[in-house]
Amino acid sequence: MKTSTPIKTLSIVGARPNFMKIAPVMDALATHAVDQLLVHTGQHYDANMSKVFFDELGLPKPDLYLGVGSASHARQTAAVMTALEDVFNEHRPDLVLVAGDVNSTMAAALVAAKASIPLAHIEAGLRSFDRTMPEEVNRVVVDHLSDFLFVTEESGHRNLIHEGLAEDRIHLVGNCMVDSLKRHLDRALEASPWEAFDLAPETFALLTLHRPSNVDDPAALRQMLDTLSEVSQQLPILFPVHPRTRSRIADSGIELPASLQLCGPQPYLTFLGLMAKARLVLTDSGGIQEETTALDVPCLTLRWNTERPVTVDQGSNRLVGTDPQAIHQGCRAILAGDWPRARQPPLWDGKAGQRIAATIMQWVETRE
Ligand code: UD1
């Protein structure tokens, strides 16, 4: 039976990788009887880490902005929780939606669970099995508190079952980040963003580096940058520098190799266009492993583990860790054309947001 009373959802975003995951879900829910509110915690606040993503993704302006900013993990998490408790008390949503694995995601999940508000986790079940990663702690906590576990790849389903979570909460729906990618790729390419950096398609590498394990230890960071500088003798490297990395470089007094072409964090469309036309991508990001697989662009992940194994098993991603030999070898193989083509993981078809909306609306009907 179709209900005429709209349900009220509250979606919470905070950091850059949340925005492209929530956009397709909010879009799909907009075609149903749903009153949607969007809350931005302010974990990321620089215009080029936040506002530009809202504009380019067509996200509505947040109804509420909590302005928590940067702090230690405990302080940042606590600030989001304290502010959200008041928001939930005031708005009493029927469902809270969170995405990914950042501190804002976990903080929101804890508050929703304590307020007995049903909780949906977009991108559930991913596990690196490395609890030294702050995101892994966030993932485990959020999944165990969630009523809806929206999973991007089969490993996520297996992990959740292994952790004793109920099968009927788990929904393999595909990948919302890939929904956004498919929707915006043509526009991203039309802008030829490589031209602004004096680069030609498929003649450059794109680098991102921001994980604490890679950038917080000055010796490790120096070794990584030296290795990448050697790579850049064969292929120009464009390096949009995350603010965290920029401040670690400044603090440690490392002189950046002149051969790396540096720029600030890039808008969504610019970065997507650059990724699509890179000869190869070097990264320690989670999401970029998925985006390069969706684009069939070779990716070397500068970590020893991945919570997204489908990008290695079926995609164009390989783990090279921080070992200079492995990084060089990976680059050589890619440049020699000795690299597998990506096969697209099941349901990475641009319709994950719609599947999530359909599941939510089914729940609404059974609840009536
Ligand atoms: C966060 C997420 C990480 C995600 C990344 C994407 C957690 C635990 N980590 O890491 O999973 O991959 O976002 O970018 O939630 N800063 C600015 N401007 C901003 C935001 C941050 O200058 O708009 C600087 C601040 O110095 C801050 C530092 O970056 O202290 C780190 O920001 P924070 O949000 O704590 O974590 P990220 O490293 O961005």
mmCIF file of C-alpha atoms and ligand atoms in Angstrom:
data_model
loop_
_atom_site.group_PDB
_atom_site.id
_atom_site.type_symbol
_atom_site.label_atom_id
_atom_site.label_comp_id
_atom_site.label_asym_id
_atom_site.label_seq_id
_atom_site.Cartn_x
_atom_site.Cartn_y
_atom_site.Cartn_z
ATOM 1 C CA MET A 1 0.000 0.000 0.000
ATOM 2 C CA LYS A 2 1.424 3.376 -0.945
ATOM 3 C CA THR A 3 1.579 5.869 1.871
ATOM 4 C CA SER A 4 0.599 9.501 1.430
ATOM 5 C CA THR A 5 2.468 10.655 4.541
ATOM 6 C CA PRO A 6 6.039 11.366 3.492
ATOM 7 C CA ILE A 7 8.765 9.911 5.656
ATOM 8 C CA LYS A 8 11.471 12.212 6.886
ATOM 9 C CA THR A 9 15.089 11.278 6.200
ATOM 10 C CA LEU A 10 18.177 12.994 7.477
ATOM 11 C CA SER A 11 21.373 12.453 5.483
ATOM 12 C CA ILE A 12 24.639 13.328 7.133
ATOM 13 C CA VAL A 13 27.799 14.228 5.249
ATOM 14 C CA GLY A 14 31.047 15.679 6.501
ATOM 15 C CA ALA A 15 34.049 14.965 4.344
ATOM 16 C CA ARG A 16 34.892 15.011 0.666
ATOM 17 C CA PRO A 17 34.333 11.301 -0.084
ATOM 18 C CA ASN A 18 30.802 11.436 1.405
ATOM 19 C CA PHE A 19 29.425 13.895 -1.108
ATOM 20 C CA MET A 20 29.507 11.785 -4.270
ATOM 21 C CA LYS A 21 28.042 8.803 -2.391
ATOM 22 C CA ILE A 22 25.022 10.607 -0.937
ATOM 23 C CA ALA A 23 24.149 12.576 -4.113
ATOM 24 C CA PRO A 24 22.682 9.648 -6.123
ATOM 25 C CA VAL A 25 20.691 8.421 -3.114
ATOM 26 C CA MET A 26 19.161 11.826 -2.444
ATOM 27 C CA ASP A 27 18.408 12.139 -6.131
ATOM 28 C CA ALA A 28 16.627 8.794 -6.211
ATOM 29 C CA LEU A 29 14.704 9.471 -2.982
ATOM 30 C CA ALA A 30 13.519 12.790 -4.425
ATOM 31 C CA THR A 31 11.211 10.861 -6.767
ATOM 32 C CA HIS A 32 9.370 9.330 -3.769
ATOM 33 C CA ALA A 33 7.277 10.655 -0.900
ATOM 34 C CA VAL A 34 10.244 11.604 1.220
ATOM 35 C CA ASP A 35 11.035 14.824 3.071
ATOM 36 C CA GLN A 36 14.803 15.005 2.908
ATOM 37 C CA LEU A 37 17.058 17.010 5.150
ATOM 38 C CA LEU A 38 20.798 17.262 4.572
ATOM 39 C CA VAL A 39 23.243 17.971 7.382
ATOM 40 C CA HIS A 40 26.889 18.912 6.764
ATOM 41 C CA THR A 41 29.052 18.399 9.832
ATOM 42 C CA GLY A 42 31.817 20.676 8.531
ATOM 43 C CA GLN A 43 34.583 18.046 8.966
ATOM 44 C CA HIS A 44 35.842 19.319 5.613
ATOM 45 C CA TYR A 45 35.356 23.043 5.283
ATOM 46 C CA ASP A 46 37.777 24.408 2.639
ATOM 47 C CA ALA A 47 35.767 25.492 -0.399
ATOM 48 C CA ASN A 48 37.686 23.151 -2.695
ATOM 49 C CA MET A 49 37.168 20.187 -0.332
ATOM 50 C CA SER A 50 33.472 20.839 0.139
ATOM 51 C CA LYS A 51 31.422 23.602 -1.510
ATOM 52 C CA VAL A 52 32.659 22.958 -5.024
ATOM 53 C CA PHE A 53 31.523 19.318 -4.675
ATOM 54 C CA PHE A 54 28.010 20.418 -3.724
ATOM 55 C CA ASP A 55 27.851 22.716 -6.732
ATOM 56 C CA GLU A 56 29.212 20.209 -9.230
ATOM 57 C CA LEU A 57 27.232 17.227 -7.947
ATOM 58 C CA GLY A 58 23.998 19.225 -7.830
ATOM 59 C CA LEU A 59 23.586 18.495 -4.134
ATOM 60 C CA PRO A 60 21.090 20.707 -2.331
ATOM 61 C CA LYS A 61 22.536 23.310 0.001
ATOM 62 C CA PRO A 62 22.751 21.661 3.434
ATOM 63 C CA ASP A 63 19.757 22.434 5.646
ATOM 64 C CA LEU A 64 22.103 22.503 8.607
ATOM 65 C CA TYR A 65 25.825 23.137 8.867
ATOM 66 C CA LEU A 66 27.436 22.056 12.135
ATOM 67 C CA GLY A 67 30.839 23.665 11.549
ATOM 68 C CA VAL A 68 32.861 21.167 13.600
ATOM 69 C CA GLY A 69 36.105 21.647 11.648
ATOM 70 C CA SER A 70 39.393 19.854 12.315
ATOM 71 C CA ALA A 71 40.443 18.358 15.651
ATOM 72 C CA SER A 72 41.783 15.124 17.121
ATOM 73 C CA HIS A 73 39.676 12.029 16.432
ATOM 74 C CA ALA A 74 37.958 12.080 19.820
ATOM 75 C CA ARG A 75 37.298 15.799 19.762
ATOM 76 C CA GLN A 76 36.030 15.818 16.181
ATOM 77 C CA THR A 77 33.785 12.810 16.808
ATOM 78 C CA ALA A 78 32.470 14.283 20.046
ATOM 79 C CA ALA A 79 31.754 17.638 18.427
ATOM 80 C CA VAL A 80 29.682 15.981 15.691
ATOM 81 C CA MET A 81 27.833 13.838 18.238
ATOM 82 C CA THR A 82 26.987 16.733 20.537
ATOM 83 C CA ALA A 83 25.651 18.873 17.713
ATOM 84 C CA LEU A 84 23.736 16.033 16.073
ATOM 85 C CA GLU A 85 21.955 14.997 19.251
ATOM 86 C CA ASP A 86 20.148 18.343 19.245
ATOM 87 C CA VAL A 87 19.417 18.063 15.526
ATOM 88 C CA PHE A 88 17.871 14.594 15.914
ATOM 89 C CA ASN A 89 15.826 15.698 18.933
ATOM 90 C CA GLU A 90 14.471 18.641 17.015
ATOM 91 C CA HIS A 91 13.756 16.936 13.688
ATOM 92 C CA ARG A 92 12.987 13.329 14.763
ATOM 93 C CA PRO A 93 13.744 11.750 11.366
ATOM 94 C CA ASP A 94 12.275 8.350 10.438
ATOM 95 C CA LEU A 95 15.613 7.300 8.980
ATOM 96 C CA VAL A 96 19.202 8.523 9.164
ATOM 97 C CA LEU A 97 21.495 7.938 6.178
ATOM 98 C CA VAL A 98 25.281 7.925 6.411
ATOM 99 C CA ALA A 99 27.929 7.043 3.823
ATOM 100 C CA GLY A 100 31.478 5.722 3.900
ATOM 101 C CA ASP A 101 33.856 5.577 6.816
ATOM 102 C CA VAL A 102 34.905 9.035 7.956
ATOM 103 C CA ASN A 103 34.655 10.293 11.531
ATOM 104 C CA SER A 104 31.407 12.143 10.792
ATOM 105 C CA THR A 105 29.860 8.865 9.595
ATOM 106 C CA MET A 106 30.656 7.070 12.832
ATOM 107 C CA ALA A 107 29.614 9.981 15.034
ATOM 108 C CA ALA A 108 26.232 10.187 13.299
ATOM 109 C CA ALA A 109 25.705 6.436 13.558
ATOM 110 C CA LEU A 110 26.302 6.450 17.305
ATOM 111 C CA VAL A 111 23.844 9.271 17.908
ATOM 112 C CA ALA A 112 21.164 7.709 15.679
ATOM 113 C CA ALA A 113 21.518 4.338 17.406
ATOM 114 C CA LYS A 114 21.239 5.853 20.896
ATOM 115 C CA ALA A 115 18.163 7.803 19.800
ATOM 116 C CA SER A 116 16.633 4.570 18.393
ATOM 117 C CA ILE A 117 16.369 6.066 14.910
ATOM 118 C CA PRO A 118 16.706 3.527 12.077
ATOM 119 C CA LEU A 119 20.080 3.879 10.387
ATOM 120 C CA ALA A 120 21.181 3.166 6.814
ATOM 121 C CA HIS A 121 24.867 2.766 5.946
ATOM 122 C CA ILE A 122 25.823 3.369 2.326
ATOM 123 C CA GLU A 123 29.052 1.455 1.543
ATOM 124 C CA ALA A 124 28.758 -1.102 4.335
ATOM 125 C CA GLY A 125 30.867 -4.202 4.898
ATOM 126 C CA LEU A 126 34.240 -3.037 3.554
ATOM 127 C CA ARG A 127 37.127 -4.300 5.690
ATOM 128 C CA SER A 128 40.879 -3.779 5.446
ATOM 129 C CA PHE A 129 41.319 -5.912 8.605
ATOM 130 C CA ASP A 130 43.744 -3.242 9.750
ATOM 131 C CA ARG A 131 42.509 -1.624 12.937
ATOM 132 C CA THR A 132 45.348 0.900 12.881
ATOM 133 C CA MET A 133 43.366 2.669 10.128
ATOM 134 C CA PRO A 134 40.920 5.074 11.735
ATOM 135 C CA GLU A 135 38.442 4.337 8.951
ATOM 136 C CA GLU A 136 38.416 0.611 9.787
ATOM 137 C CA VAL A 137 37.286 1.367 13.329
ATOM 138 C CA ASN A 138 34.597 3.646 11.925
ATOM 139 C CA ARG A 139 33.396 0.982 9.474
ATOM 140 C CA VAL A 140 33.042 -1.708 12.121
ATOM 141 C CA VAL A 141 31.151 0.555 14.521
ATOM 142 C CA VAL A 142 28.782 1.933 11.877
ATOM 143 C CA ASP A 143 27.948 -1.475 10.415
ATOM 144 C CA HIS A 144 27.130 -2.999 13.776
ATOM 145 C CA LEU A 145 24.707 -0.171 14.536
ATOM 146 C CA SER A 146 22.995 -0.077 11.124
ATOM 147 C CA ASP A 147 19.568 -1.396 10.192
ATOM 148 C CA PHE A 148 20.258 -1.146 6.462
ATOM 149 C CA LEU A 149 23.650 -2.292 5.221
ATOM 150 C CA PHE A 150 24.018 -1.186 1.608
ATOM 151 C CA VAL A 151 26.960 -3.095 0.186
ATOM 152 C CA THR A 152 29.080 -2.220 -2.864
ATOM 153 C CA GLU A 153 30.853 -5.532 -3.501
ATOM 154 C CA GLU A 154 30.461 -9.191 -2.582
ATOM 155 C CA SER A 155 33.325 -9.117 -0.047
ATOM 156 C CA GLY A 156 31.220 -6.690 1.989
ATOM 157 C CA HIS A 157 28.386 -9.194 2.212
ATOM 158 C CA ARG A 158 30.771 -11.959 3.299
ATOM 159 C CA ASN A 159 32.429 -9.758 5.928
ATOM 160 C CA LEU A 160 29.127 -8.758 7.487
ATOM 161 C CA ILE A 161 27.851 -12.342 7.646
ATOM 162 C CA HIS A 162 31.174 -13.398 9.170
ATOM 163 C CA GLU A 163 30.698 -10.742 11.867
ATOM 164 C CA GLY A 164 27.280 -12.179 12.699
ATOM 165 C CA LEU A 165 25.131 -9.471 11.170
ATOM 166 C CA ALA A 166 21.666 -10.509 10.027
ATOM 167 C CA GLU A 167 21.327 -11.428 6.364
ATOM 168 C CA ASP A 168 18.059 -9.516 6.027
ATOM 169 C CA ARG A 169 19.819 -6.247 6.834
ATOM 170 C CA ILE A 170 22.360 -6.682 4.047
ATOM 171 C CA HIS A 171 21.620 -5.415 0.533
ATOM 172 C CA LEU A 172 24.145 -5.712 -2.289
ATOM 173 C CA VAL A 173 23.164 -2.648 -4.331
ATOM 174 C CA GLY A 174 26.304 -1.612 -6.199
ATOM 175 C CA ASN A 175 28.370 1.508 -5.846
ATOM 176 C CA CYS A 176 26.960 5.008 -5.412
ATOM 177 C CA MET A 177 30.336 6.591 -6.163
ATOM 178 C CA VAL A 178 30.179 4.874 -9.562
ATOM 179 C CA ASP A 179 26.660 6.287 -10.047
ATOM 180 C CA SER A 180 28.121 9.786 -9.672
ATOM 181 C CA LEU A 181 31.058 8.950 -11.920
ATOM 182 C CA LYS A 182 28.847 7.676 -14.742
ATOM 183 C CA ARG A 183 26.553 10.631 -14.459
ATOM 184 C CA HIS A 184 29.324 13.234 -14.646
ATOM 185 C CA LEU A 185 32.062 11.677 -16.776
ATOM 186 C CA ASP A 186 31.101 13.246 -20.112
ATOM 187 C CA ARG A 187 30.938 16.714 -18.585
ATOM 188 C CA ALA A 188 34.292 16.123 -16.876
ATOM 189 C CA LEU A 189 35.963 15.121 -20.154
ATOM 190 C CA GLU A 190 34.424 17.938 -22.173
ATOM 191 C CA ALA A 191 36.281 20.430 -19.992
ATOM 192 C CA SER A 192 39.710 18.889 -20.918
ATOM 193 C CA PRO A 193 41.059 19.618 -17.419
ATOM 194 C CA TRP A 194 44.574 18.346 -18.279
ATOM 195 C CA GLU A 195 45.112 21.388 -20.512
ATOM 196 C CA ALA A 196 45.245 23.710 -17.502
ATOM 197 C CA PHE A 197 48.265 21.685 -16.315
ATOM 198 C CA ASP A 198 49.951 21.607 -19.754
ATOM 199 C CA LEU A 199 49.447 17.881 -20.013
ATOM 200 C CA ALA A 200 48.164 15.692 -22.818
ATOM 201 C CA PRO A 201 45.800 12.739 -22.344
ATOM 202 C CA GLU A 202 47.466 9.464 -21.325
ATOM 203 C CA THR A 203 50.913 10.988 -20.973
ATOM 204 C CA PHE A 204 50.886 11.662 -17.240
ATOM 205 C CA ALA A 205 50.426 9.955 -13.890
ATOM 206 C CA LEU A 206 48.067 11.276 -11.234
ATOM 207 C CA LEU A 207 49.103 10.986 -7.577
ATOM 208 C CA THR A 208 47.205 11.350 -4.300
ATOM 209 C CA LEU A 209 48.632 10.752 -0.845
ATOM 210 C CA HIS A 210 46.955 11.527 2.472
ATOM 211 C CA ARG A 211 46.749 8.414 4.689
ATOM 212 C CA PRO A 212 48.276 8.987 8.123
ATOM 213 C CA SER A 213 50.367 5.812 7.619
ATOM 214 C CA ASN A 214 52.012 7.396 4.560
ATOM 215 C CA VAL A 215 52.272 11.050 5.497
ATOM 216 C CA ASP A 216 52.525 11.306 9.280
ATOM 217 C CA ASP A 217 55.998 9.744 9.598
ATOM 218 C CA PRO A 218 58.547 12.138 8.012
ATOM 219 C CA ALA A 219 60.999 9.338 7.096
ATOM 220 C CA ALA A 220 58.288 7.291 5.357
ATOM 221 C CA LEU A 221 56.978 10.385 3.591
ATOM 222 C CA ARG A 222 60.456 11.358 2.410
ATOM 223 C CA GLN A 223 61.129 7.870 1.045
ATOM 224 C CA MET A 224 57.787 7.811 -0.752
ATOM 225 C CA LEU A 225 58.365 11.214 -2.347
ATOM 226 C CA ASP A 226 61.880 10.205 -3.416
ATOM 227 C CA THR A 227 60.512 7.073 -5.087
ATOM 228 C CA LEU A 228 57.795 9.040 -6.834
ATOM 229 C CA SER A 229 60.317 11.578 -7.971
ATOM 230 C CA GLU A 230 62.263 8.752 -9.643
ATOM 231 C CA VAL A 231 59.072 7.563 -11.338
ATOM 232 C CA SER A 232 58.484 11.077 -12.641
ATOM 233 C CA GLN A 233 61.700 10.803 -14.704
ATOM 234 C CA GLN A 234 59.740 8.442 -16.994
ATOM 235 C CA LEU A 235 56.278 9.973 -16.767
ATOM 236 C CA PRO A 236 55.225 13.402 -15.506
ATOM 237 C CA ILE A 237 53.342 13.176 -12.203
ATOM 238 C CA LEU A 238 50.566 15.590 -11.313
ATOM 239 C CA PHE A 239 50.064 15.715 -7.528
ATOM 240 C CA PRO A 240 46.987 17.457 -6.084
ATOM 241 C CA VAL A 241 48.113 17.813 -2.471
ATOM 242 C CA HIS A 242 45.641 17.169 0.361
ATOM 243 C CA PRO A 243 45.811 19.838 3.103
ATOM 244 C CA ARG A 244 46.847 17.222 5.632
ATOM 245 C CA THR A 245 49.792 16.194 3.447
ATOM 246 C CA ARG A 246 50.733 19.790 2.737
ATOM 247 C CA SER A 247 50.997 20.546 6.432
ATOM 248 C CA ARG A 248 52.998 17.353 7.119
ATOM 249 C CA ILE A 249 55.425 18.287 4.352
ATOM 250 C CA ALA A 250 55.771 21.801 5.770
ATOM 251 C CA ASP A 251 56.216 20.514 9.362
ATOM 252 C CA SER A 252 58.908 18.015 8.415
ATOM 253 C CA GLY A 253 60.887 20.468 6.272
ATOM 254 C CA ILE A 254 60.971 18.031 3.355
ATOM 255 C CA GLU A 255 61.989 19.667 0.108
ATOM 256 C CA LEU A 256 59.583 18.578 -2.562
ATOM 257 C CA PRO A 257 61.186 17.090 -5.649
ATOM 258 C CA ALA A 258 60.917 19.666 -8.431
ATOM 259 C CA SER A 259 59.882 16.935 -10.852
ATOM 260 C CA LEU A 260 56.484 16.515 -9.181
ATOM 261 C CA GLN A 261 53.876 18.910 -10.537
ATOM 262 C CA LEU A 262 51.978 20.139 -7.487
ATOM 263 C CA CYS A 263 48.546 21.698 -7.242
ATOM 264 C CA GLY A 264 45.882 22.085 -4.564
ATOM 265 C CA PRO A 265 42.924 19.712 -4.065
ATOM 266 C CA GLN A 266 40.888 19.681 -7.275
ATOM 267 C CA PRO A 267 37.145 19.982 -7.809
ATOM 268 C CA TYR A 268 35.216 16.775 -8.488
ATOM 269 C CA LEU A 269 34.832 17.197 -12.242
ATOM 270 C CA THR A 270 38.440 18.273 -12.774
ATOM 271 C CA PHE A 271 39.765 15.327 -10.806
ATOM 272 C CA LEU A 272 37.433 12.899 -12.561
ATOM 273 C CA GLY A 273 38.573 14.131 -15.971
ATOM 274 C CA LEU A 274 42.233 13.906 -14.945
ATOM 275 C CA MET A 275 41.764 10.381 -13.614
ATOM 276 C CA ALA A 276 39.981 9.217 -16.751
ATOM 277 C CA LYS A 277 42.842 10.410 -18.968
ATOM 278 C CA ALA A 278 45.799 9.511 -16.737
ATOM 279 C CA ARG A 279 48.192 6.855 -18.037
ATOM 280 C CA LEU A 280 48.260 5.547 -14.482
ATOM 281 C CA VAL A 281 47.147 6.558 -11.008
ATOM 282 C CA LEU A 282 49.175 6.266 -7.801
ATOM 283 C CA THR A 283 47.087 6.607 -4.644
ATOM 284 C CA ASP A 284 46.485 5.667 -1.037
ATOM 285 C CA SER A 285 42.805 6.662 -1.250
ATOM 286 C CA GLY A 286 40.004 4.123 -0.967
ATOM 287 C CA GLY A 287 37.555 5.656 -3.396
ATOM 288 C CA ILE A 288 40.095 6.225 -6.154
ATOM 289 C CA GLN A 289 40.776 2.486 -6.266
ATOM 290 C CA GLU A 290 37.129 2.058 -7.208
ATOM 291 C CA GLU A 291 36.947 4.974 -9.606
ATOM 292 C CA THR A 292 39.991 3.780 -11.578
ATOM 293 C CA THR A 293 38.431 0.332 -11.873
ATOM 294 C CA ALA A 294 35.193 1.889 -13.110
ATOM 295 C CA LEU A 295 37.261 3.882 -15.647
ATOM 296 C CA ASP A 296 39.581 0.968 -16.521
ATOM 297 C CA VAL A 297 42.647 3.074 -15.714
ATOM 298 C CA PRO A 298 45.681 1.288 -14.196
ATOM 299 C CA CYS A 299 46.009 2.044 -10.481
ATOM 300 C CA LEU A 300 48.869 1.370 -8.071
ATOM 301 C CA THR A 301 47.719 1.549 -4.474
ATOM 302 C CA LEU A 302 50.403 2.774 -2.095
ATOM 303 C CA ARG A 303 49.143 0.606 0.775
ATOM 304 C CA TRP A 304 49.640 -2.965 1.862
ATOM 305 C CA ASN A 305 45.959 -3.772 2.162
ATOM 306 C CA THR A 306 42.663 -2.790 0.625
ATOM 307 C CA GLU A 307 39.120 -2.867 1.940
ATOM 308 C CA ARG A 308 38.010 -3.004 -1.689
ATOM 309 C CA PRO A 309 39.383 -6.354 -2.930
ATOM 310 C CA VAL A 310 37.129 -6.452 -5.975
ATOM 311 C CA THR A 311 39.270 -3.667 -7.488
ATOM 312 C CA VAL A 312 42.237 -6.058 -7.398
ATOM 313 C CA ASP A 313 40.430 -9.341 -8.180
ATOM 314 C CA GLN A 314 38.431 -7.934 -11.096
ATOM 315 C CA GLY A 315 39.613 -4.375 -11.558
ATOM 316 C CA SER A 316 42.681 -2.442 -12.660
ATOM 317 C CA ASN A 317 44.100 -1.905 -9.163
ATOM 318 C CA ARG A 318 47.185 -3.564 -7.653
ATOM 319 C CA LEU A 319 48.688 -3.100 -4.188
ATOM 320 C CA VAL A 320 52.313 -2.012 -4.183
ATOM 321 C CA GLY A 321 52.553 -0.772 -0.609
ATOM 322 C CA THR A 322 55.418 1.553 0.143
ATOM 323 C CA ASP A 323 58.162 -0.613 -1.363
ATOM 324 C CA PRO A 324 60.168 1.384 -3.944
ATOM 325 C CA GLN A 325 60.911 -1.755 -5.998
ATOM 326 C CA ALA A 326 57.262 -2.719 -6.200
ATOM 327 C CA ILE A 327 56.241 0.823 -7.137
ATOM 328 C CA HIS A 328 58.859 0.986 -9.924
ATOM 329 C CA GLN A 329 57.970 -2.469 -11.155
ATOM 330 C CA GLY A 330 54.263 -1.608 -11.269
ATOM 331 C CA CYS A 331 54.917 1.572 -13.234
ATOM 332 C CA ARG A 332 57.181 -0.256 -15.693
ATOM 333 C CA ALA A 333 54.551 -2.944 -16.277
ATOM 334 C CA ILE A 334 51.837 -0.373 -16.937
ATOM 335 C CA LEU A 335 54.018 1.641 -19.318
ATOM 336 C CA ALA A 336 54.916 -1.570 -21.149
ATOM 337 C CA GLY A 337 51.214 -2.270 -21.615
ATOM 338 C CA ASP A 338 51.465 -5.336 -19.415
ATOM 339 C CA TRP A 339 48.363 -4.658 -17.317
ATOM 340 C CA PRO A 340 45.003 -6.422 -17.114
ATOM 341 C CA ARG A 341 41.880 -4.631 -18.287
ATOM 342 C CA ALA A 342 39.289 -3.998 -15.584
ATOM 343 C CA ARG A 343 36.171 -6.119 -15.537
ATOM 344 C CA GLN A 344 33.235 -4.237 -14.055
ATOM 345 C CA PRO A 345 32.125 -5.580 -10.652
ATOM 346 C CA PRO A 346 28.495 -6.722 -10.401
ATOM 347 C CA LEU A 347 25.968 -3.862 -10.129
ATOM 348 C CA TRP A 348 28.488 -1.064 -10.733
ATOM 349 C CA ASP A 349 26.066 0.148 -13.354
ATOM 350 C CA GLY A 350 25.069 3.612 -12.184
ATOM 351 C CA LYS A 351 21.849 2.449 -10.510
ATOM 352 C CA ALA A 352 22.923 1.870 -6.898
ATOM 353 C CA GLY A 353 21.131 4.994 -5.660
ATOM 354 C CA GLN A 354 17.889 3.802 -7.215
ATOM 355 C CA ARG A 355 18.243 0.376 -5.597
ATOM 356 C CA ILE A 356 18.815 1.982 -2.222
ATOM 357 C CA ALA A 357 15.752 4.205 -2.644
ATOM 358 C CA ALA A 358 13.656 1.203 -3.703
ATOM 359 C CA THR A 359 14.734 -0.776 -0.634
ATOM 360 C CA ILE A 360 13.907 2.131 1.649
ATOM 361 C CA MET A 361 10.487 2.647 0.067
ATOM 362 C CA GLN A 362 9.726 -1.066 0.402
ATOM 363 C CA TRP A 363 10.494 -0.766 4.109
ATOM 364 C CA VAL A 364 8.250 2.288 4.368
ATOM 365 C CA GLU A 365 5.353 0.335 2.874
ATOM 366 C CA THR A 366 5.764 -2.666 5.160
ATOM 367 C CA ARG A 367 5.964 -0.369 8.175
ATOM 368 C CA GLU A 368 2.670 1.377 7.387
HETATM 369 C C1 UD1 B 1 39.313 12.329 6.112
HETATM 370 C C2 UD1 B 1 38.883 10.899 6.407
HETATM 371 C C3 UD1 B 1 39.503 9.964 5.377
HETATM 372 C C4 UD1 B 1 39.204 10.412 3.967
HETATM 373 C C5 UD1 B 1 39.649 11.854 3.795
HETATM 374 C C6 UD1 B 1 39.380 12.402 2.434
HETATM 375 C C7 UD1 B 1 38.554 10.379 8.803
HETATM 376 C C8 UD1 B 1 39.104 9.643 9.941
HETATM 377 N N1 UD1 B 1 39.352 10.446 7.710
HETATM 378 O O1 UD1 B 1 40.716 12.394 6.267
HETATM 379 O O2 UD1 B 1 38.957 8.670 5.550
HETATM 380 O O3 UD1 B 1 39.881 9.591 3.057
HETATM 381 O O4 UD1 B 1 38.967 12.659 4.781
HETATM 382 O O5 UD1 B 1 39.933 13.663 2.293
HETATM 383 O O6 UD1 B 1 37.447 10.868 8.859
HETATM 384 N N2 UD1 B 1 41.962 20.137 6.458
HETATM 385 C C9 UD1 B 1 41.915 21.353 5.821
HETATM 386 N N3 UD1 B 1 40.759 21.699 5.207
HETATM 387 C C10 UD1 B 1 39.646 20.917 5.191
HETATM 388 C C11 UD1 B 1 39.723 19.672 5.854
HETATM 389 C C12 UD1 B 1 40.881 19.298 6.463
HETATM 390 O O7 UD1 B 1 42.872 22.096 5.807
HETATM 391 O O8 UD1 B 1 38.643 21.304 4.602
HETATM 392 C C13 UD1 B 1 43.232 19.706 7.098
HETATM 393 C C14 UD1 B 1 43.307 20.035 8.551
HETATM 394 O O9 UD1 B 1 44.612 20.380 8.830
HETATM 395 C C15 UD1 B 1 42.983 18.718 9.213
HETATM 396 C C16 UD1 B 1 43.547 17.724 8.229
HETATM 397 O O10 UD1 B 1 43.358 18.318 6.956
HETATM 398 O O11 UD1 B 1 43.526 18.615 10.475
HETATM 399 C C17 UD1 B 1 42.887 16.389 8.274
HETATM 400 O O12 UD1 B 1 41.475 16.509 8.097
HETATM 401 P P1 UD1 B 1 40.500 15.375 8.690
HETATM 402 O O13 UD1 B 1 39.101 15.662 8.263
HETATM 403 O O14 UD1 B 1 40.761 15.163 10.125
HETATM 404 O O15 UD1 B 1 40.990 14.062 7.983
HETATM 405 P P2 UD1 B 1 41.454 13.766 6.486
HETATM 406 O O16 UD1 B 1 42.900 13.470 6.503
HETATM 407 O O17 UD1 B 1 40.939 14.787 5.533
#
